[in-house]
């Protein structure tokens, strides 16, 4: 009698990881959000007002876009006085992969 051993990762973990990648790619498929990502790649942290000024969009629009970044876990949020600033989570595996793709 032959026994077959199946080695798989938990399908739930795999699905969550895949869903996160898909959502991250969807987020970066938007031209404005892609530009925001590139700005954060070049700067350690940037405040919403700085990004809005560089891209010629409202601070409200930038904040709304960053909500998506936060949901997928690509950025960290820092409050400096009354300003909200964001930083890429460079220690995150997915962020590293996205940075590699954006650099090539």
PDB file of N, CA and C in Angstrom:
ATOM      1  N   UNK A   1       0.840  -1.172   0.000  1.00  0.00           N
ATOM      2  CA  UNK A   1       0.000   0.000   0.000  1.00  0.00           C
ATOM      3  C   UNK A   1       0.894   1.248   0.000  1.00  0.00           C
ATOM      4  N   UNK A   2       0.673   2.123  -0.944  1.00  0.00           N
ATOM      5  CA  UNK A   2       1.460   3.342  -1.080  1.00  0.00           C
ATOM      6  C   UNK A   2       0.699   4.515  -0.470  1.00  0.00           C
ATOM      7  N   UNK A   3       1.404   5.265   0.351  1.00  0.00           N
ATOM      8  CA  UNK A   3       0.794   6.441   0.971  1.00  0.00           C
ATOM      9  C   UNK A   3       1.359   7.693   0.315  1.00  0.00           C
ATOM     10  N   UNK A   4       0.479   8.545  -0.104  1.00  0.00           N
ATOM     11  CA  UNK A   4       0.895   9.798  -0.722  1.00  0.00           C
ATOM     12  C   UNK A   4       0.799  10.908   0.317  1.00  0.00           C
ATOM     13  N   UNK A   5       1.891  11.610   0.490  1.00  0.00           N
ATOM     14  CA  UNK A   5       1.898  12.733   1.426  1.00  0.00           C
ATOM     15  C   UNK A   5       1.788  14.022   0.637  1.00  0.00           C
ATOM     16  N   UNK A   6       0.833  14.811   1.031  1.00  0.00           N
ATOM     17  CA  UNK A   6       0.606  16.088   0.364  1.00  0.00           C
ATOM     18  C   UNK A   6       1.252  17.202   1.178  1.00  0.00           C
ATOM     19  N   UNK A   7       2.124  17.962   0.548  1.00  0.00           N
ATOM     20  CA  UNK A   7       2.719  19.107   1.230  1.00  0.00           C
ATOM     21  C   UNK A   7       2.154  20.371   0.608  1.00  0.00           C
ATOM     22  N   UNK A   8       1.341  21.043   1.374  1.00  0.00           N
ATOM     23  CA  UNK A   8       0.777  22.300   0.882  1.00  0.00           C
ATOM     24  C   UNK A   8       0.807  23.323   2.002  1.00  0.00           C
ATOM     25  N   UNK A   9       0.833  24.543   1.608  1.00  0.00           N
ATOM     26  CA  UNK A   9       0.680  25.587   2.611  1.00  0.00           C
ATOM     27  C   UNK A   9      -0.810  25.725   2.856  1.00  0.00           C
ATOM     28  N   UNK A  10      -1.129  26.271   3.963  1.00  0.00           N
ATOM     29  CA  UNK A  10      -2.530  26.471   4.273  1.00  0.00           C
ATOM     30  C   UNK A  10      -3.159  27.316   3.181  1.00  0.00           C
ATOM     31  N   UNK A  11      -4.227  26.790   2.601  1.00  0.00           N
ATOM     32  CA  UNK A  11      -4.851  27.498   1.485  1.00  0.00           C
ATOM     33  C   UNK A  11      -5.350  28.875   1.903  1.00  0.00           C
ATOM     34  N   UNK A  12      -5.754  29.009   3.157  1.00  0.00           N
ATOM     35  CA  UNK A  12      -6.225  30.309   3.636  1.00  0.00           C
ATOM     36  C   UNK A  12      -5.084  31.329   3.637  1.00  0.00           C
ATOM     37  N   UNK A  13      -3.893  30.928   4.106  1.00  0.00           N
ATOM     38  CA  UNK A  13      -2.739  31.829   4.108  1.00  0.00           C
ATOM     39  C   UNK A  13      -2.361  32.217   2.689  1.00  0.00           C
ATOM     40  N   UNK A  14      -2.349  31.233   1.809  1.00  0.00           N
ATOM     41  CA  UNK A  14      -1.992  31.478   0.421  1.00  0.00           C
ATOM     42  C   UNK A  14      -2.988  32.443  -0.212  1.00  0.00           C
ATOM     43  N   UNK A  15      -4.264  32.234   0.038  1.00  0.00           N
ATOM     44  CA  UNK A  15      -5.278  33.106  -0.542  1.00  0.00           C
ATOM     45  C   UNK A  15      -5.167  34.538  -0.027  1.00  0.00           C
ATOM     46  N   UNK A  16      -4.906  34.694   1.261  1.00  0.00           N
ATOM     47  CA  UNK A  16      -4.757  36.046   1.813  1.00  0.00           C
ATOM     48  C   UNK A  16      -3.546  36.735   1.212  1.00  0.00           C
ATOM     49  N   UNK A  17      -2.454  35.993   1.060  1.00  0.00           N
ATOM     50  CA  UNK A  17      -1.246  36.553   0.463  1.00  0.00           C
ATOM     51  C   UNK A  17      -1.498  36.944  -0.988  1.00  0.00           C
ATOM     52  N   UNK A  18      -2.161  36.081  -1.720  1.00  0.00           N
ATOM     53  CA  UNK A  18      -2.469  36.376  -3.122  1.00  0.00           C
ATOM     54  C   UNK A  18      -3.415  37.559  -3.239  1.00  0.00           C
ATOM     55  N   UNK A  19      -4.426  37.599  -2.385  1.00  0.00           N
ATOM     56  CA  UNK A  19      -5.377  38.712  -2.419  1.00  0.00           C
ATOM     57  C   UNK A  19      -4.669  40.034  -2.126  1.00  0.00           C
ATOM     58  N   UNK A  20      -3.745  40.010  -1.192  1.00  0.00           N
ATOM     59  CA  UNK A  20      -2.984  41.216  -0.857  1.00  0.00           C
ATOM     60  C   UNK A  20      -2.158  41.670  -2.061  1.00  0.00           C
ATOM     61  N   UNK A  21      -1.513  40.732  -2.743  1.00  0.00           N
ATOM     62  CA  UNK A  21      -0.725  41.081  -3.935  1.00  0.00           C
ATOM     63  C   UNK A  21      -1.616  41.671  -5.022  1.00  0.00           C
ATOM     64  N   UNK A  22      -2.760  41.034  -5.233  1.00  0.00           N
ATOM     65  CA  UNK A  22      -3.686  41.506  -6.266  1.00  0.00           C
ATOM     66  C   UNK A  22      -4.165  42.917  -5.944  1.00  0.00           C
ATOM     67  N   UNK A  23      -4.532  43.158  -4.690  1.00  0.00           N
ATOM     68  CA  UNK A  23      -5.012  44.480  -4.291  1.00  0.00           C
ATOM     69  C   UNK A  23      -3.899  45.516  -4.428  1.00  0.00           C
ATOM     70  N   UNK A  24      -2.674  45.145  -4.052  1.00  0.00           N
ATOM     71  CA  UNK A  24      -1.540  46.073  -4.179  1.00  0.00           C
ATOM     72  C   UNK A  24      -1.303  46.431  -5.640  1.00  0.00           C
ATOM     73  N   UNK A  25      -1.364  45.446  -6.520  1.00  0.00           N
ATOM     74  CA  UNK A  25      -1.173  45.714  -7.949  1.00  0.00           C
ATOM     75  C   UNK A  25      -2.304  46.581  -8.494  1.00  0.00           C
ATOM     76  N   UNK A  26      -3.517  46.322  -8.011  1.00  0.00           N
ATOM     77  CA  UNK A  26      -4.670  47.137  -8.410  1.00  0.00           C
ATOM     78  C   UNK A  26      -4.463  48.591  -7.975  1.00  0.00           C
ATOM     79  N   UNK A  27      -4.003  48.767  -6.747  1.00  0.00           N
ATOM     80  CA  UNK A  27      -3.745  50.116  -6.228  1.00  0.00           C
ATOM     81  C   UNK A  27      -2.737  50.841  -7.108  1.00  0.00           C
ATOM     82  N   UNK A  28      -1.651  50.170  -7.436  1.00  0.00           N
ATOM     83  CA  UNK A  28      -0.588  50.812  -8.211  1.00  0.00           C
ATOM     84  C   UNK A  28      -0.924  50.927  -9.690  1.00  0.00           C
ATOM     85  N   UNK A  29      -2.036  50.339 -10.104  1.00  0.00           N
ATOM     86  CA  UNK A  29      -2.495  50.470 -11.483  1.00  0.00           C
ATOM     87  C   UNK A  29      -3.057  51.852 -11.779  1.00  0.00           C
ATOM     88  N   UNK A  30      -3.356  52.600 -10.727  1.00  0.00           N
ATOM     89  CA  UNK A  30      -3.836  53.972 -10.875  1.00  0.00           C
ATOM     90  C   UNK A  30      -2.624  54.896 -10.999  1.00  0.00           C
ATOM     91  N   UNK A  31      -2.645  55.771 -11.987  1.00  0.00           N
ATOM     92  CA  UNK A  31      -1.497  56.636 -12.285  1.00  0.00           C
ATOM     93  C   UNK A  31      -1.095  57.506 -11.086  1.00  0.00           C
ATOM     94  N   UNK A  32      -2.062  58.104 -10.421  1.00  0.00           N
ATOM     95  CA  UNK A  32      -1.756  58.977  -9.282  1.00  0.00           C
ATOM     96  C   UNK A  32      -1.152  58.179  -8.135  1.00  0.00           C
ATOM     97  N   UNK A  33      -1.747  57.023  -7.824  1.00  0.00           N
ATOM     98  CA  UNK A  33      -1.218  56.210  -6.725  1.00  0.00           C
ATOM     99  C   UNK A  33       0.167  55.673  -7.059  1.00  0.00           C
ATOM    100  N   UNK A  34       0.413  55.349  -8.326  1.00  0.00           N
ATOM    101  CA  UNK A  34       1.743  54.889  -8.731  1.00  0.00           C
ATOM    102  C   UNK A  34       2.770  56.006  -8.518  1.00  0.00           C
ATOM    103  N   UNK A  35       2.400  57.223  -8.884  1.00  0.00           N
ATOM    104  CA  UNK A  35       3.302  58.365  -8.680  1.00  0.00           C
ATOM    105  C   UNK A  35       3.556  58.597  -7.187  1.00  0.00           C
ATOM    106  N   UNK A  36       2.522  58.421  -6.370  1.00  0.00           N
ATOM    107  CA  UNK A  36       2.674  58.554  -4.924  1.00  0.00           C
ATOM    108  C   UNK A  36       3.656  57.511  -4.398  1.00  0.00           C
ATOM    109  N   UNK A  37       3.529  56.292  -4.886  1.00  0.00           N
ATOM    110  CA  UNK A  37       4.423  55.202  -4.487  1.00  0.00           C
ATOM    111  C   UNK A  37       5.866  55.541  -4.852  1.00  0.00           C
ATOM    112  N   UNK A  38       6.056  56.034  -6.075  1.00  0.00           N
ATOM    113  CA  UNK A  38       7.404  56.397  -6.530  1.00  0.00           C
ATOM    114  C   UNK A  38       7.989  57.533  -5.680  1.00  0.00           C
ATOM    115  N   UNK A  39       7.169  58.513  -5.321  1.00  0.00           N
ATOM    116  CA  UNK A  39       7.649  59.599  -4.459  1.00  0.00           C
ATOM    117  C   UNK A  39       8.104  59.064  -3.104  1.00  0.00           C
ATOM    118  N   UNK A  40       7.337  58.135  -2.544  1.00  0.00           N
ATOM    119  CA  UNK A  40       7.715  57.560  -1.256  1.00  0.00           C
ATOM    120  C   UNK A  40       8.967  56.698  -1.371  1.00  0.00           C
ATOM    121  N   UNK A  41       9.184  56.094  -2.535  1.00  0.00           N
ATOM    122  CA  UNK A  41      10.400  55.309  -2.742  1.00  0.00           C
ATOM    123  C   UNK A  41      11.634  56.202  -2.647  1.00  0.00           C
ATOM    124  N   UNK A  42      11.515  57.421  -3.143  1.00  0.00           N
ATOM    125  CA  UNK A  42      12.655  58.340  -3.210  1.00  0.00           C
ATOM    126  C   UNK A  42      12.865  59.133  -1.920  1.00  0.00           C
ATOM    127  N   UNK A  43      11.843  59.227  -1.104  1.00  0.00           N
ATOM    128  CA  UNK A  43      11.903  60.024   0.125  1.00  0.00           C
ATOM    129  C   UNK A  43      11.575  59.133   1.315  1.00  0.00           C
ATOM    130  N   UNK A  44      12.276  59.333   2.418  1.00  0.00           N
ATOM    131  CA  UNK A  44      12.011  58.507   3.592  1.00  0.00           C
ATOM    132  C   UNK A  44      10.568  58.634   4.041  1.00  0.00           C
ATOM    133  N   UNK A  45      10.096  59.846   4.130  1.00  0.00           N
ATOM    134  CA  UNK A  45       8.694  60.081   4.453  1.00  0.00           C
ATOM    135  C   UNK A  45       8.253  61.366   3.786  1.00  0.00           C
ATOM    136  N   UNK A  46       6.974  61.417   3.479  1.00  0.00           N
ATOM    137  CA  UNK A  46       6.418  62.625   2.870  1.00  0.00           C
ATOM    138  C   UNK A  46       5.057  62.900   3.476  1.00  0.00           C
ATOM    139  N   UNK A  47       4.800  64.177   3.666  1.00  0.00           N
ATOM    140  CA  UNK A  47       3.505  64.589   4.199  1.00  0.00           C
ATOM    141  C   UNK A  47       2.499  64.723   3.061  1.00  0.00           C
ATOM    142  N   UNK A  48       1.241  64.572   3.409  1.00  0.00           N
ATOM    143  CA  UNK A  48       0.152  64.633   2.437  1.00  0.00           C
ATOM    144  C   UNK A  48       0.207  65.931   1.640  1.00  0.00           C
ATOM    145  N   UNK A  49       0.449  67.042   2.317  1.00  0.00           N
ATOM    146  CA  UNK A  49       0.473  68.342   1.628  1.00  0.00           C
ATOM    147  C   UNK A  49       1.613  68.424   0.612  1.00  0.00           C
ATOM    148  N   UNK A  50       2.767  67.840   0.930  1.00  0.00           N
ATOM    149  CA  UNK A  50       3.904  67.832  -0.005  1.00  0.00           C
ATOM    150  C   UNK A  50       3.571  67.029  -1.261  1.00  0.00           C
ATOM    151  N   UNK A  51       2.981  65.869  -1.044  1.00  0.00           N
ATOM    152  CA  UNK A  51       2.634  64.999  -2.176  1.00  0.00           C
ATOM    153  C   UNK A  51       1.576  65.663  -3.044  1.00  0.00           C
ATOM    154  N   UNK A  52       0.568  66.257  -2.403  1.00  0.00           N
ATOM    155  CA  UNK A  52      -0.495  66.939  -3.143  1.00  0.00           C
ATOM    156  C   UNK A  52       0.086  68.050  -4.011  1.00  0.00           C
ATOM    157  N   UNK A  53       1.010  68.821  -3.450  1.00  0.00           N
ATOM    158  CA  UNK A  53       1.633  69.921  -4.198  1.00  0.00           C
ATOM    159  C   UNK A  53       2.451  69.394  -5.378  1.00  0.00           C
ATOM    160  N   UNK A  54       3.217  68.335  -5.167  1.00  0.00           N
ATOM    161  CA  UNK A  54       4.053  67.777  -6.245  1.00  0.00           C
ATOM    162  C   UNK A  54       3.217  67.195  -7.377  1.00  0.00           C
ATOM    163  N   UNK A  55       2.063  66.595  -7.026  1.00  0.00           N
ATOM    164  CA  UNK A  55       1.237  65.936  -8.041  1.00  0.00           C
ATOM    165  C   UNK A  55       0.125  66.825  -8.586  1.00  0.00           C
ATOM    166  N   UNK A  56      -0.088  67.977  -7.969  1.00  0.00           N
ATOM    167  CA  UNK A  56      -1.136  68.880  -8.436  1.00  0.00           C
ATOM    168  C   UNK A  56      -2.539  68.365  -8.173  1.00  0.00           C
ATOM    169  N   UNK A  57      -2.714  67.688  -7.033  1.00  0.00           N
ATOM    170  CA  UNK A  57      -4.034  67.194  -6.634  1.00  0.00           C
ATOM    171  C   UNK A  57      -4.335  67.719  -5.234  1.00  0.00           C
ATOM    172  N   UNK A  58      -5.550  67.525  -4.782  1.00  0.00           N
ATOM    173  CA  UNK A  58      -5.933  68.019  -3.458  1.00  0.00           C
ATOM    174  C   UNK A  58      -5.382  67.117  -2.357  1.00  0.00           C
ATOM    175  N   UNK A  59      -5.228  67.703  -1.177  1.00  0.00           N
ATOM    176  CA  UNK A  59      -4.780  66.905  -0.032  1.00  0.00           C
ATOM    177  C   UNK A  59      -5.816  65.843   0.313  1.00  0.00           C
ATOM    178  N   UNK A  60      -7.068  66.169   0.093  1.00  0.00           N
ATOM    179  CA  UNK A  60      -8.145  65.208   0.334  1.00  0.00           C
ATOM    180  C   UNK A  60      -7.997  63.979  -0.570  1.00  0.00           C
ATOM    181  N   UNK A  61      -7.682  64.214  -1.835  1.00  0.00           N
ATOM    182  CA  UNK A  61      -7.499  63.105  -2.783  1.00  0.00           C
ATOM    183  C   UNK A  61      -6.319  62.232  -2.372  1.00  0.00           C
ATOM    184  N   UNK A  62      -5.220  62.868  -1.968  1.00  0.00           N
ATOM    185  CA  UNK A  62      -4.038  62.114  -1.536  1.00  0.00           C
ATOM    186  C   UNK A  62      -4.376  61.269  -0.308  1.00  0.00           C
ATOM    187  N   UNK A  63      -5.077  61.853   0.642  1.00  0.00           N
ATOM    188  CA  UNK A  63      -5.467  61.118   1.851  1.00  0.00           C
ATOM    189  C   UNK A  63      -6.332  59.914   1.516  1.00  0.00           C
ATOM    190  N   UNK A  64      -7.273  60.102   0.602  1.00  0.00           N
ATOM    191  CA  UNK A  64      -8.140  58.991   0.191  1.00  0.00           C
ATOM    192  C   UNK A  64      -7.329  57.882  -0.474  1.00  0.00           C
ATOM    193  N   UNK A  65      -6.392  58.255  -1.322  1.00  0.00           N
ATOM    194  CA  UNK A  65      -5.541  57.255  -1.966  1.00  0.00           C
ATOM    195  C   UNK A  65      -4.720  56.496  -0.922  1.00  0.00           C
ATOM    196  N   UNK A  66      -4.206  57.207   0.072  1.00  0.00           N
ATOM    197  CA  UNK A  66      -3.390  56.551   1.090  1.00  0.00           C
ATOM    198  C   UNK A  66      -4.186  55.584   1.953  1.00  0.00           C
ATOM    199  N   UNK A  67      -5.484  55.774   2.040  1.00  0.00           N
ATOM    200  CA  UNK A  67      -6.307  54.793   2.769  1.00  0.00           C
ATOM    201  C   UNK A  67      -6.148  53.419   2.145  1.00  0.00           C
ATOM    202  N   UNK A  68      -6.109  53.355   0.810  1.00  0.00           N
ATOM    203  CA  UNK A  68      -5.906  52.075   0.127  1.00  0.00           C
ATOM    204  C   UNK A  68      -4.523  51.502   0.431  1.00  0.00           C
ATOM    205  N   UNK A  69      -3.509  52.359   0.433  1.00  0.00           N
ATOM    206  CA  UNK A  69      -2.153  51.920   0.767  1.00  0.00           C
ATOM    207  C   UNK A  69      -2.120  51.324   2.177  1.00  0.00           C
ATOM    208  N   UNK A  70      -2.835  51.978   3.104  1.00  0.00           N
ATOM    209  CA  UNK A  70      -2.872  51.506   4.492  1.00  0.00           C
ATOM    210  C   UNK A  70      -3.598  50.171   4.607  1.00  0.00           C
ATOM    211  N   UNK A  71      -4.700  50.033   3.900  1.00  0.00           N
ATOM    212  CA  UNK A  71      -5.478  48.796   3.957  1.00  0.00           C
ATOM    213  C   UNK A  71      -4.629  47.593   3.577  1.00  0.00           C
ATOM    214  N   UNK A  72      -3.815  47.741   2.543  1.00  0.00           N
ATOM    215  CA  UNK A  72      -2.991  46.625   2.075  1.00  0.00           C
ATOM    216  C   UNK A  72      -1.670  46.531   2.852  1.00  0.00           C
ATOM    217  N   UNK A  73      -1.378  47.513   3.690  1.00  0.00           N
ATOM    218  CA  UNK A  73      -0.199  47.455   4.546  1.00  0.00           C
ATOM    219  C   UNK A  73       1.097  47.877   3.885  1.00  0.00           C
ATOM    220  N   UNK A  74       1.005  48.769   2.903  1.00  0.00           N
ATOM    221  CA  UNK A  74       2.208  49.218   2.201  1.00  0.00           C
ATOM    222  C   UNK A  74       2.900  50.381   2.896  1.00  0.00           C
ATOM    223  N   UNK A  75       2.154  51.133   3.691  1.00  0.00           N
ATOM    224  CA  UNK A  75       2.702  52.346   4.304  1.00  0.00           C
ATOM    225  C   UNK A  75       2.447  52.396   5.803  1.00  0.00           C
ATOM    226  N   UNK A  76       3.270  53.195   6.455  1.00  0.00           N
ATOM    227  CA  UNK A  76       3.054  53.549   7.842  1.00  0.00           C
ATOM    228  C   UNK A  76       2.691  55.022   7.891  1.00  0.00           C
ATOM    229  N   UNK A  77       1.939  55.404   8.901  1.00  0.00           N
ATOM    230  CA  UNK A  77       1.460  56.782   9.030  1.00  0.00           C
ATOM    231  C   UNK A  77       2.144  57.434  10.227  1.00  0.00           C
ATOM    232  N   UNK A  78       2.620  58.654  10.034  1.00  0.00           N
ATOM    233  CA  UNK A  78       3.299  59.395  11.094  1.00  0.00           C
ATOM    234  C   UNK A  78       2.658  60.772  11.197  1.00  0.00           C
ATOM    235  N   UNK A  79       2.333  61.167  12.419  1.00  0.00           N
ATOM    236  CA  UNK A  79       1.791  62.513  12.625  1.00  0.00           C
ATOM    237  C   UNK A  79       2.921  63.413  13.119  1.00  0.00           C
ATOM    238  N   UNK A  80       3.117  64.513  12.401  1.00  0.00           N
ATOM    239  CA  UNK A  80       4.116  65.504  12.800  1.00  0.00           C
ATOM    240  C   UNK A  80       3.363  66.811  13.005  1.00  0.00           C
ATOM    241  N   UNK A  81       3.090  67.127  14.258  1.00  0.00           N
ATOM    242  CA  UNK A  81       2.256  68.291  14.562  1.00  0.00           C
ATOM    243  C   UNK A  81       0.862  68.050  14.013  1.00  0.00           C
ATOM    244  N   UNK A  82       0.425  68.936  13.124  1.00  0.00           N
ATOM    245  CA  UNK A  82      -0.890  68.769  12.512  1.00  0.00           C
ATOM    246  C   UNK A  82      -0.819  68.064  11.164  1.00  0.00           C
ATOM    247  N   UNK A  83       0.382  67.773  10.716  1.00  0.00           N
ATOM    248  CA  UNK A  83       0.559  67.128   9.410  1.00  0.00           C
ATOM    249  C   UNK A  83       0.550  65.608   9.537  1.00  0.00           C
ATOM    250  N   UNK A  84       0.016  64.963   8.508  1.00  0.00           N
ATOM    251  CA  UNK A  84       0.057  63.507   8.409  1.00  0.00           C
ATOM    252  C   UNK A  84       1.064  63.162   7.326  1.00  0.00           C
ATOM    253  N   UNK A  85       2.022  62.325   7.682  1.00  0.00           N
ATOM    254  CA  UNK A  85       3.053  61.912   6.731  1.00  0.00           C
ATOM    255  C   UNK A  85       3.028  60.395   6.595  1.00  0.00           C
ATOM    256  N   UNK A  86       3.528  59.920   5.478  1.00  0.00           N
ATOM    257  CA  UNK A  86       3.543  58.489   5.204  1.00  0.00           C
ATOM    258  C   UNK A  86       4.942  58.027   4.849  1.00  0.00           C
ATOM    259  N   UNK A  87       5.203  56.777   5.148  1.00  0.00           N
ATOM    260  CA  UNK A  87       6.482  56.154   4.839  1.00  0.00           C
ATOM    261  C   UNK A  87       6.207  54.737   4.335  1.00  0.00           C
ATOM    262  N   UNK A  88       6.942  54.317   3.308  1.00  0.00           N
ATOM    263  CA  UNK A  88       6.802  52.947   2.824  1.00  0.00           C
ATOM    264  C   UNK A  88       7.370  51.987   3.854  1.00  0.00           C
ATOM    265  N   UNK A  89       6.743  50.834   3.987  1.00  0.00           N
ATOM    266  CA  UNK A  89       7.236  49.792   4.892  1.00  0.00           C
ATOM    267  C   UNK A  89       8.251  48.938   4.132  1.00  0.00           C
ATOM    268  N   UNK A  90       9.472  49.463   4.015  1.00  0.00           N
ATOM    269  CA  UNK A  90      10.510  48.805   3.228  1.00  0.00           C
ATOM    270  C   UNK A  90      10.892  47.431   3.775  1.00  0.00           C
ATOM    271  N   UNK A  91      10.558  47.141   5.026  1.00  0.00           N
ATOM    272  CA  UNK A  91      10.871  45.833   5.589  1.00  0.00           C
ATOM    273  C   UNK A  91       9.837  44.769   5.201  1.00  0.00           C
ATOM    274  N   UNK A  92       8.763  45.181   4.561  1.00  0.00           N
ATOM    275  CA  UNK A  92       7.714  44.258   4.125  1.00  0.00           C
ATOM    276  C   UNK A  92       8.114  43.602   2.796  1.00  0.00           C
ATOM    277  N   UNK A  93       7.952  42.290   2.719  1.00  0.00           N
ATOM    278  CA  UNK A  93       8.352  41.535   1.521  1.00  0.00           C
ATOM    279  C   UNK A  93       7.641  42.038   0.265  1.00  0.00           C
ATOM    280  N   UNK A  94       6.345  42.281   0.361  1.00  0.00           N
ATOM    281  CA  UNK A  94       5.584  42.748  -0.800  1.00  0.00           C
ATOM    282  C   UNK A  94       6.053  44.136  -1.243  1.00  0.00           C
ATOM    283  N   UNK A  95       6.317  45.013  -0.300  1.00  0.00           N
ATOM    284  CA  UNK A  95       6.811  46.357  -0.638  1.00  0.00           C
ATOM    285  C   UNK A  95       8.142  46.242  -1.369  1.00  0.00           C
ATOM    286  N   UNK A  96       9.022  45.375  -0.876  1.00  0.00           N
ATOM    287  CA  UNK A  96      10.318  45.163  -1.539  1.00  0.00           C
ATOM    288  C   UNK A  96      10.122  44.705  -2.980  1.00  0.00           C
ATOM    289  N   UNK A  97       9.185  43.774  -3.184  1.00  0.00           N
ATOM    290  CA  UNK A  97       8.919  43.271  -4.533  1.00  0.00           C
ATOM    291  C   UNK A  97       8.375  44.378  -5.430  1.00  0.00           C
ATOM    292  N   UNK A  98       7.468  45.176  -4.905  1.00  0.00           N
ATOM    293  CA  UNK A  98       6.884  46.268  -5.687  1.00  0.00           C
ATOM    294  C   UNK A  98       7.923  47.339  -6.018  1.00  0.00           C
ATOM    295  N   UNK A  99       8.818  47.600  -5.090  1.00  0.00           N
ATOM    296  CA  UNK A  99       9.904  48.562  -5.333  1.00  0.00           C
ATOM    297  C   UNK A  99      10.800  48.039  -6.446  1.00  0.00           C
ATOM    298  N   UNK A 100      11.117  46.741  -6.403  1.00  0.00           N
ATOM    299  CA  UNK A 100      11.937  46.141  -7.467  1.00  0.00           C
ATOM    300  C   UNK A 100      11.275  46.298  -8.829  1.00  0.00           C
ATOM    301  N   UNK A 101       9.985  46.037  -8.886  1.00  0.00           N
ATOM    302  CA  UNK A 101       9.243  46.153 -10.145  1.00  0.00           C
ATOM    303  C   UNK A 101       9.230  47.608 -10.615  1.00  0.00           C
ATOM    304  N   UNK A 102       8.976  48.526  -9.699  1.00  0.00           N
ATOM    305  CA  UNK A 102       8.906  49.952 -10.058  1.00  0.00           C
ATOM    306  C   UNK A 102      10.264  50.496 -10.499  1.00  0.00           C
ATOM    307  N   UNK A 103      11.344  49.911 -10.011  1.00  0.00           N
ATOM    308  CA  UNK A 103      12.690  50.365 -10.383  1.00  0.00           C
ATOM    309  C   UNK A 103      13.140  49.827 -11.732  1.00  0.00           C
ATOM    310  N   UNK A 104      12.493  48.816 -12.239  1.00  0.00           N
ATOM    311  CA  UNK A 104      12.912  48.209 -13.521  1.00  0.00           C
ATOM    312  C   UNK A 104      12.041  48.630 -14.671  1.00  0.00           C
TER     313      UNK A 104
END
